[in-house]
CSV table of C-alpha atoms in Angstrom, one decimal:
chain,number,residue,atom,x,y,z
X,12,MET,CA,100.6,298.6,171.4
X,13,LEU,CA,100.5,295.5,169.3
X,14,ASN,CA,103.1,292.8,170.2
X,15,ILE,CA,101.9,289.3,169.7
X,16,TYR,CA,105.0,287.2,169.9
X,17,ASP,CA,106.0,283.6,170.7
X,18,ALA,CA,102.4,282.5,170.8
X,19,ASP,CA,101.1,279.2,169.6
X,20,ILE,CA,99.0,280.5,166.8
X,21,CYS,CA,98.6,277.8,164.1
X,22,PHE,CA,95.7,277.2,161.8
X,23,GLN,CA,94.8,275.5,158.5
X,24,PHE,CA,94.2,277.8,155.5
X,25,ASP,CA,92.9,275.7,152.5
X,26,ASN,CA,95.9,273.4,151.8
X,27,LEU,CA,98.3,275.5,153.9
X,28,LYS,CA,99.4,275.1,157.5
X,29,ILE,CA,100.0,278.6,158.8
X,30,LYS,CA,102.1,279.3,161.9
X,31,VAL,CA,102.1,283.0,163.1
X,32,ILE,CA,105.5,283.8,164.6
X,33,GLY,CA,104.7,287.4,165.5
X,34,ILE,CA,102.3,290.3,164.9
X,35,ARG,CA,103.9,293.6,165.9
X,36,TYR,CA,103.9,297.4,165.7
X,37,GLY,CA,107.1,299.3,165.8
X,38,VAL,CA,108.8,302.6,165.0
X,39,PHE,CA,112.0,302.2,163.0
X,40,PHE,CA,114.4,305.0,164.1
X,41,GLU,CA,117.3,303.0,162.7
X,42,SER,CA,117.7,301.0,159.5
X,43,TYR,CA,117.4,297.3,159.4
X,44,PRO,CA,120.5,295.6,157.9
X,45,ARG,CA,120.6,293.3,154.9
X,46,HIS,CA,119.3,289.8,155.6
X,47,ARG,CA,117.0,287.1,154.2
X,48,HIS,CA,114.5,284.6,155.7
X,49,GLY,CA,114.5,280.8,155.7
X,50,LYS,CA,112.6,278.7,153.1
X,51,HIS,CA,109.3,278.7,154.9
X,52,PHE,CA,109.3,282.2,156.4
X,53,TYR,CA,107.3,285.2,155.2
X,54,GLU,CA,107.1,288.7,156.6
X,55,ALA,CA,104.6,291.4,155.6
X,56,HIS,CA,105.0,295.1,156.4
X,57,LEU,CA,102.4,297.9,156.3
X,58,VAL,CA,103.9,301.4,156.7
X,59,CYS,CA,101.5,303.6,158.7
X,60,ARG,CA,103.5,306.8,158.8
X,61,GLY,CA,106.9,308.1,157.8
X,62,LYS,CA,109.2,307.2,155.0
X,63,GLY,CA,112.2,305.2,154.0
X,64,THR,CA,113.7,302.9,151.4
X,65,LEU,CA,113.5,299.1,150.8
X,66,ILE,CA,116.3,297.4,149.0
X,67,ALA,CA,115.2,294.0,147.8
X,68,ASN,CA,117.0,291.7,145.3
X,69,GLU,CA,119.3,294.6,144.6
X,70,GLN,CA,116.5,297.0,143.6
X,71,GLU,CA,115.4,300.2,145.5
X,72,TYR,CA,111.8,300.9,146.4
X,73,PRO,CA,110.4,304.0,148.2
X,74,LEU,CA,108.5,303.4,151.4
X,75,THR,CA,105.7,305.8,152.3
X,76,THR,CA,102.5,305.8,154.3
X,77,GLY,CA,100.2,303.1,153.0
X,78,THR,CA,103.0,301.0,151.4
X,79,LEU,CA,102.6,297.3,151.8
X,80,TYR,CA,105.4,294.9,151.1
X,81,MET,CA,106.1,291.2,151.5
X,82,THR,CA,109.5,289.5,151.7
X,83,GLY,CA,109.3,285.7,151.6
X,84,PRO,CA,111.7,282.8,151.5
X,85,LEU,CA,115.3,283.6,150.5
X,86,VAL,CA,114.6,287.2,149.4
X,87,THR,CA,117.6,289.4,150.3
X,88,HIS,CA,116.4,292.7,151.6
X,89,GLU,CA,117.3,295.8,153.7
X,90,GLN,CA,115.1,298.5,155.2
X,91,ILE,CA,116.5,302.0,155.4
X,92,THR,CA,114.6,304.5,157.5
X,93,ASP,CA,114.5,308.3,156.9
X,94,THR,CA,115.8,309.6,160.3
X,95,SER,CA,114.0,312.9,159.7
X,96,ASP,CA,110.7,311.0,159.4
X,97,PRO,CA,111.0,307.5,160.9
X,98,MET,CA,108.6,304.9,159.8
X,99,ASP,CA,105.8,303.4,161.9
X,100,GLU,CA,105.0,299.9,160.8
X,101,TYR,CA,102.8,297.0,161.5
X,102,TYR,CA,104.4,293.7,160.5
X,103,VAL,CA,103.4,290.0,160.5
X,104,GLN,CA,105.8,287.1,160.5
X,105,PHE,CA,104.6,283.7,159.7
X,106,GLU,CA,105.7,280.3,158.4
X,107,ILE,CA,103.9,278.2,155.7
X,108,SER,CA,104.0,274.5,155.1
X,109,GLU,CA,101.8,272.5,152.8
X,110,ASN,CA,99.2,269.9,153.7
X,111,LYS,CA,99.1,267.6,150.8
X,112,ASN,CA,95.6,266.3,151.9
X,113,GLY,CA,94.1,269.8,151.8
X,114,LYS,CA,92.4,271.4,148.8
X,115,GLY,CA,94.3,274.4,147.3
X,116,SER,CA,92.8,277.5,145.9
X,117,ARG,CA,93.8,280.6,143.9
X,118,VAL,CA,94.1,282.4,147.3
X,119,SER,CA,96.4,279.8,148.9
X,120,GLU,CA,98.5,279.6,145.7
X,121,LEU,CA,99.1,283.4,145.7
X,122,ILE,CA,100.0,283.4,149.4
X,123,LYS,CA,102.5,280.5,149.1
X,124,ASN,CA,104.1,281.5,145.8
X,125,THR,CA,104.4,285.3,146.3
X,126,TYR,CA,107.9,285.7,147.7
X,127,PHE,CA,108.2,289.4,147.0
X,128,TRP,CA,105.5,292.1,146.5
X,129,ILE,CA,105.4,295.8,147.0
X,130,GLY,CA,102.6,298.3,146.4
X,131,GLU,CA,99.9,300.4,147.9
X,132,ASP,CA,97.6,298.6,150.3
X,133,SER,CA,94.1,298.4,148.6
X,134,GLN,CA,92.4,296.3,151.3
X,135,ASN,CA,92.4,298.6,154.4
X,136,LEU,CA,94.8,296.3,156.3
X,137,LEU,CA,95.1,299.1,158.9
X,138,ARG,CA,91.6,298.3,160.1
X,139,LEU,CA,92.6,294.6,160.7
X,140,PHE,CA,95.7,295.6,162.6
X,141,GLU,CA,93.6,298.0,164.8
X,142,MET,CA,91.3,295.1,165.5
X,143,LEU,CA,94.3,292.8,166.4
X,144,THR,CA,95.6,295.6,168.7
X,145,GLU,CA,92.3,295.7,170.5
X,146,GLU,CA,92.2,291.9,170.9
X,147,ASN,CA,95.7,291.9,172.2
X,148,GLU,CA,95.0,294.7,174.7
X,149,LYS,CA,91.8,293.2,176.1
X,150,GLN,CA,92.6,289.4,175.8
X,151,GLU,CA,89.0,288.5,176.6
X,152,ILE,CA,87.5,285.1,176.3
X,153,GLY,CA,87.9,283.8,172.7
X,154,TYR,CA,91.0,285.9,172.2
X,155,VAL,CA,93.2,283.3,170.4
X,156,LYS,CA,90.2,282.3,168.2
X,157,ASN,CA,89.7,285.9,167.2
X,158,VAL,CA,93.4,286.4,166.5
X,159,ILE,CA,93.3,283.3,164.2
X,160,ASN,CA,90.2,284.6,162.4
X,161,LEU,CA,91.7,288.0,161.9
X,162,SER,CA,95.0,286.4,160.7
X,163,SER,CA,93.0,284.4,158.2
X,164,GLN,CA,91.4,287.7,157.0
X,165,PHE,CA,94.8,289.2,156.8
X,166,LEU,CA,96.0,286.4,154.4
X,167,ILE,CA,92.9,287.0,152.2
X,168,ALA,CA,93.6,290.7,152.1
X,169,LEU,CA,97.3,290.0,151.1
X,170,ALA,CA,96.1,287.8,148.3
X,171,ARG,CA,93.7,290.4,147.1
X,172,ASN,CA,96.5,293.0,147.1
X,173,TYR,CA,98.6,290.6,145.0
X,174,ALA,CA,95.7,289.8,142.6
X,175,GLY,CA,94.6,293.4,142.1
X,176,SER,CA,91.4,293.5,140.0
X,177,GLU,CA,91.6,289.8,139.1
X,178,LYS,CA,88.1,288.3,139.5
X,179,ILE,CA,88.0,284.7,140.7
X,180,SER,CA,85.5,282.4,142.4
X,181,ASP,CA,86.4,279.8,144.9
X,182,TYR,CA,82.9,278.3,145.0
X,183,ALA,CA,82.8,274.6,144.4
X,184,ARG,CA,80.1,273.7,141.9
X,185,ILE,CA,77.2,271.7,143.4
X,186,THR,CA,76.6,268.2,142.2
X,187,PRO,CA,73.6,267.2,140.0
X,188,ASP,CA,72.1,265.5,143.0
X,189,ASP,CA,72.5,268.7,145.1
X,190,ARG,CA,70.6,270.6,142.4
X,191,ARG,CA,67.9,267.9,142.2
X,192,THR,CA,67.5,268.2,146.0
X,193,LEU,CA,67.0,271.9,145.7
X,194,ILE,CA,64.3,271.5,143.0
X,195,THR,CA,62.6,268.7,144.9
X,196,ASP,CA,62.4,270.7,148.2
X,197,GLU,CA,61.0,273.7,146.4
X,198,VAL,CA,58.5,271.8,144.3
X,199,LEU,CA,57.2,269.5,147.1
X,200,VAL,CA,56.6,272.4,149.5
X,201,ARG,CA,55.0,274.6,146.9
X,202,ASP,CA,53.0,272.0,144.8
X,203,TYR,CA,52.4,269.1,147.2
X,204,ALA,CA,48.7,269.2,146.4
X,205,THR,CA,49.1,268.7,142.7
X,206,ILE,CA,52.6,267.3,142.0
X,207,THR,CA,52.8,263.8,140.3
X,208,LEU,CA,55.8,261.5,140.0
X,209,GLU,CA,55.8,262.0,136.3
X,210,SER,CA,55.9,265.8,136.6
X,211,LEU,CA,58.6,265.7,139.2
X,212,SER,CA,60.7,263.3,137.1
X,213,LYS,CA,60.5,265.8,134.1
X,214,LEU,CA,61.8,268.6,136.4
X,215,LEU,CA,64.6,266.4,137.6
X,216,ASN,CA,65.4,265.2,134.1
X,217,LEU,CA,65.1,261.6,135.3
X,218,SER,CA,63.0,258.6,134.5
X,219,LYS,CA,60.3,257.7,137.1
X,220,ARG,CA,62.3,254.8,138.3
X,221,GLN,CA,65.4,256.9,138.7
X,222,THR,CA,63.4,259.5,140.5
X,223,GLN,CA,62.2,257.0,143.0
X,224,ARG,CA,65.7,255.8,143.6
X,225,PHE,CA,66.9,259.4,144.1
X,226,LEU,CA,64.1,260.1,146.6
X,227,LYS,CA,64.8,256.9,148.6
X,228,LYS,CA,68.5,257.7,148.7
X,229,THR,CA,68.1,261.4,149.6
X,230,TYR,CA,64.9,261.4,151.8
X,231,GLY,CA,64.6,257.7,152.8
X,232,LYS,CA,61.0,257.7,151.4
X,233,THR,CA,59.1,257.1,148.2
X,234,PHE,CA,57.4,259.8,146.2
X,235,ILE,CA,53.9,258.7,147.6
X,236,GLU,CA,55.2,258.7,151.2
X,237,LEU,CA,56.7,262.2,150.8
X,238,ARG,CA,53.6,263.7,149.2
X,239,THR,CA,51.3,262.0,151.7
X,240,GLU,CA,53.3,263.4,154.6
X,241,LEU,CA,53.1,266.9,153.2
X,242,ARG,CA,49.4,266.7,152.4
X,243,GLN,CA,48.5,265.3,155.9
X,244,ARG,CA,50.6,267.9,157.6
X,245,ASN,CA,49.0,270.8,155.8
X,246,ALA,CA,45.5,269.3,156.2
X,247,ASP,CA,46.1,269.0,159.9
X,248,LYS,CA,47.0,272.7,160.0
X,249,LEU,CA,43.9,273.7,158.1
X,250,ILE,CA,41.7,271.7,160.3
X,251,ALA,CA,43.3,273.2,163.4
X,252,ASP,CA,42.5,276.6,161.9
X,253,GLY,CA,38.8,275.7,161.8
X,254,LYS,CA,38.4,274.3,158.2
X,255,GLN,CA,36.0,271.5,157.6
X,256,LEU,CA,37.4,268.0,156.9
X,257,SER,CA,36.1,267.9,153.3
X,258,ALA,CA,37.4,271.4,152.5
X,259,ALA,CA,40.8,270.6,154.0
X,260,ALA,CA,41.0,267.4,152.0
X,261,ALA,CA,40.2,269.2,148.8
X,262,SER,CA,42.7,271.9,149.6
X,263,VAL,CA,45.6,269.5,149.9
X,264,GLY,CA,44.8,267.5,146.8
X,265,TYR,CA,42.5,264.7,148.0
X,266,LYS,CA,39.2,264.0,146.3
X,267,ASP,CA,38.0,261.8,149.1
X,268,VAL,CA,38.0,262.9,152.7
X,269,ARG,CA,38.7,259.3,153.7
X,270,SER,CA,42.3,259.8,152.4
X,271,LEU,CA,43.0,261.9,155.5
X,272,LYS,CA,44.2,260.2,158.7
X,273,LYS,CA,41.9,261.0,161.6
């Protein structure tokens, strides 16, 4: 039986501070009277079996197996159970406050600003509740951490239910220097024997002077130092594998074997 209540389960979710008040499972043999929550309080319900009626903001909504609904701050609502087929429900109660120093996202925006929603669960929330039930029953090492992780997944699933088929990306775009680092890493590893400062500069869309500044800032070394290091390392490996000095030098881009460190 899932009954996580009065636990100190708090975590950061983007720019939101989430405090989980309770995660529970219950059978509603009796109706729950008209009420509303405080300004930071949210409650999500997943009907697992049975049927009933939700009255929210003076509107009636049927509740059946698979119905998910959210009642947030100041939403007046009442849950009426069908006594001939009482409802089994999982429900989560949590509070949200905003951290102004955090970075918001479309997901956190949907979670905070959705005060009422009802529909069919499209994200298999039952699976998450079953995992929470197992964690609660076993309470093995890392229990609280796993409950927080599953609670975070629950919030994402809620937002996906709200958003429906909306396609969004929360990936932050990499900076130009990040992109140049990716190019430099790939090129130096692949073409260390033949790469020149001029050819690398063209790939990075920089002047040779700008390229040198970028390399010094990113790697702490000049172009020649980086290339030499790679050539020497690969030559050492070839020699260790039995290759002659002259052949190893030629393979890594040196015309003169004396360029290799002995």
